[in-house]
Coordinates of C-alpha atoms in Angstrom, one line a residue:
M1 CA 10.0 -60.7 -65.7
L2 CA 12.0 -57.4 -64.8
W3 CA 10.6 -55.0 -62.9
L4 CA 11.7 -51.2 -62.8
H5 CA 10.2 -48.6 -61.1
A6 CA 10.2 -45.6 -63.6
S7 CA 8.6 -42.8 -61.5
N8 CA 11.4 -40.5 -62.0
S9 CA 15.0 -40.7 -63.2
T10 CA 16.9 -41.7 -59.6
R11 CA 14.1 -44.5 -58.9
F12 CA 14.5 -45.8 -62.1
G13 CA 18.4 -45.4 -62.1
Q14 CA 18.1 -47.4 -58.3
S15 CA 16.1 -50.1 -60.2
V16 CA 18.5 -50.7 -62.8
Q17 CA 21.0 -50.7 -60.6
H18 CA 18.9 -53.2 -58.3
V19 CA 18.6 -55.7 -61.2
V20 CA 22.2 -55.3 -62.7
E21 CA 23.0 -56.6 -59.2
Q22 CA 20.4 -59.0 -58.7
L23 CA 21.1 -60.6 -62.5
K24 CA 25.0 -60.6 -61.3
I25 CA 25.7 -58.8 -64.9
P26 CA 29.4 -59.1 -65.3
G27 CA 31.3 -55.5 -65.0
R28 CA 28.8 -54.2 -62.1
N29 CA 31.1 -53.6 -59.9
E30 CA 33.7 -51.9 -61.4
R31 CA 33.9 -48.1 -60.4
S32 CA 33.9 -46.9 -64.0
G33 CA 31.1 -49.2 -65.0
D34 CA 27.9 -47.7 -66.6
V35 CA 25.3 -49.7 -65.2
F36 CA 22.8 -48.7 -67.9
A37 CA 25.0 -49.6 -70.5
L38 CA 25.5 -53.0 -69.1
F39 CA 22.0 -53.5 -68.6
E40 CA 21.2 -52.6 -72.2
A41 CA 23.6 -55.1 -73.2
W42 CA 22.2 -57.9 -71.3
L43 CA 18.6 -57.0 -72.6
R44 CA 20.1 -56.8 -76.1
D45 CA 21.3 -60.4 -75.9
R46 CA 19.1 -62.5 -78.3
R47 CA 19.8 -65.8 -76.2
R48 CA 17.6 -64.9 -73.3
S49 CA 13.7 -63.8 -73.3
W50 CA 12.7 -61.0 -71.1
L51 CA 9.6 -58.9 -70.2
L52 CA 10.7 -54.9 -68.6
V53 CA 8.0 -53.6 -66.6
L54 CA 8.1 -49.7 -66.1
D55 CA 6.3 -49.3 -62.8
N56 CA 4.7 -45.8 -62.5
A57 CA 6.0 -44.2 -65.6
D58 CA 3.4 -41.4 -65.9
D59 CA 5.5 -39.6 -67.3
P60 CA 8.4 -41.3 -69.6
R61 CA 10.3 -38.1 -71.0
F62 CA 13.0 -38.7 -68.4
L63 CA 14.0 -42.0 -70.4
H64 CA 14.8 -40.2 -73.3
E65 CA 17.5 -38.0 -71.6
P66 CA 20.7 -39.1 -70.4
P67 CA 20.9 -40.5 -67.1
P68 CA 22.2 -38.4 -64.1
M69 CA 26.0 -39.0 -63.7
S70 CA 26.4 -40.7 -60.3
E71 CA 29.0 -39.5 -57.9

């Protein structure tokens, strides 16, 4: 089970980064790496089963917007 905090875009981004680190997804340590793209590719891998929980997603509109660029 994957548990992501989704109360706002910042918390969601932090949760995705944490999950990517915990799963040791290849490419996670590259500066130009997009953790959202890495996470999405991992989720799309049909060899795995998963359950994704978006906690506190009271206003999930931010999920339809591009993620904020990290510095």
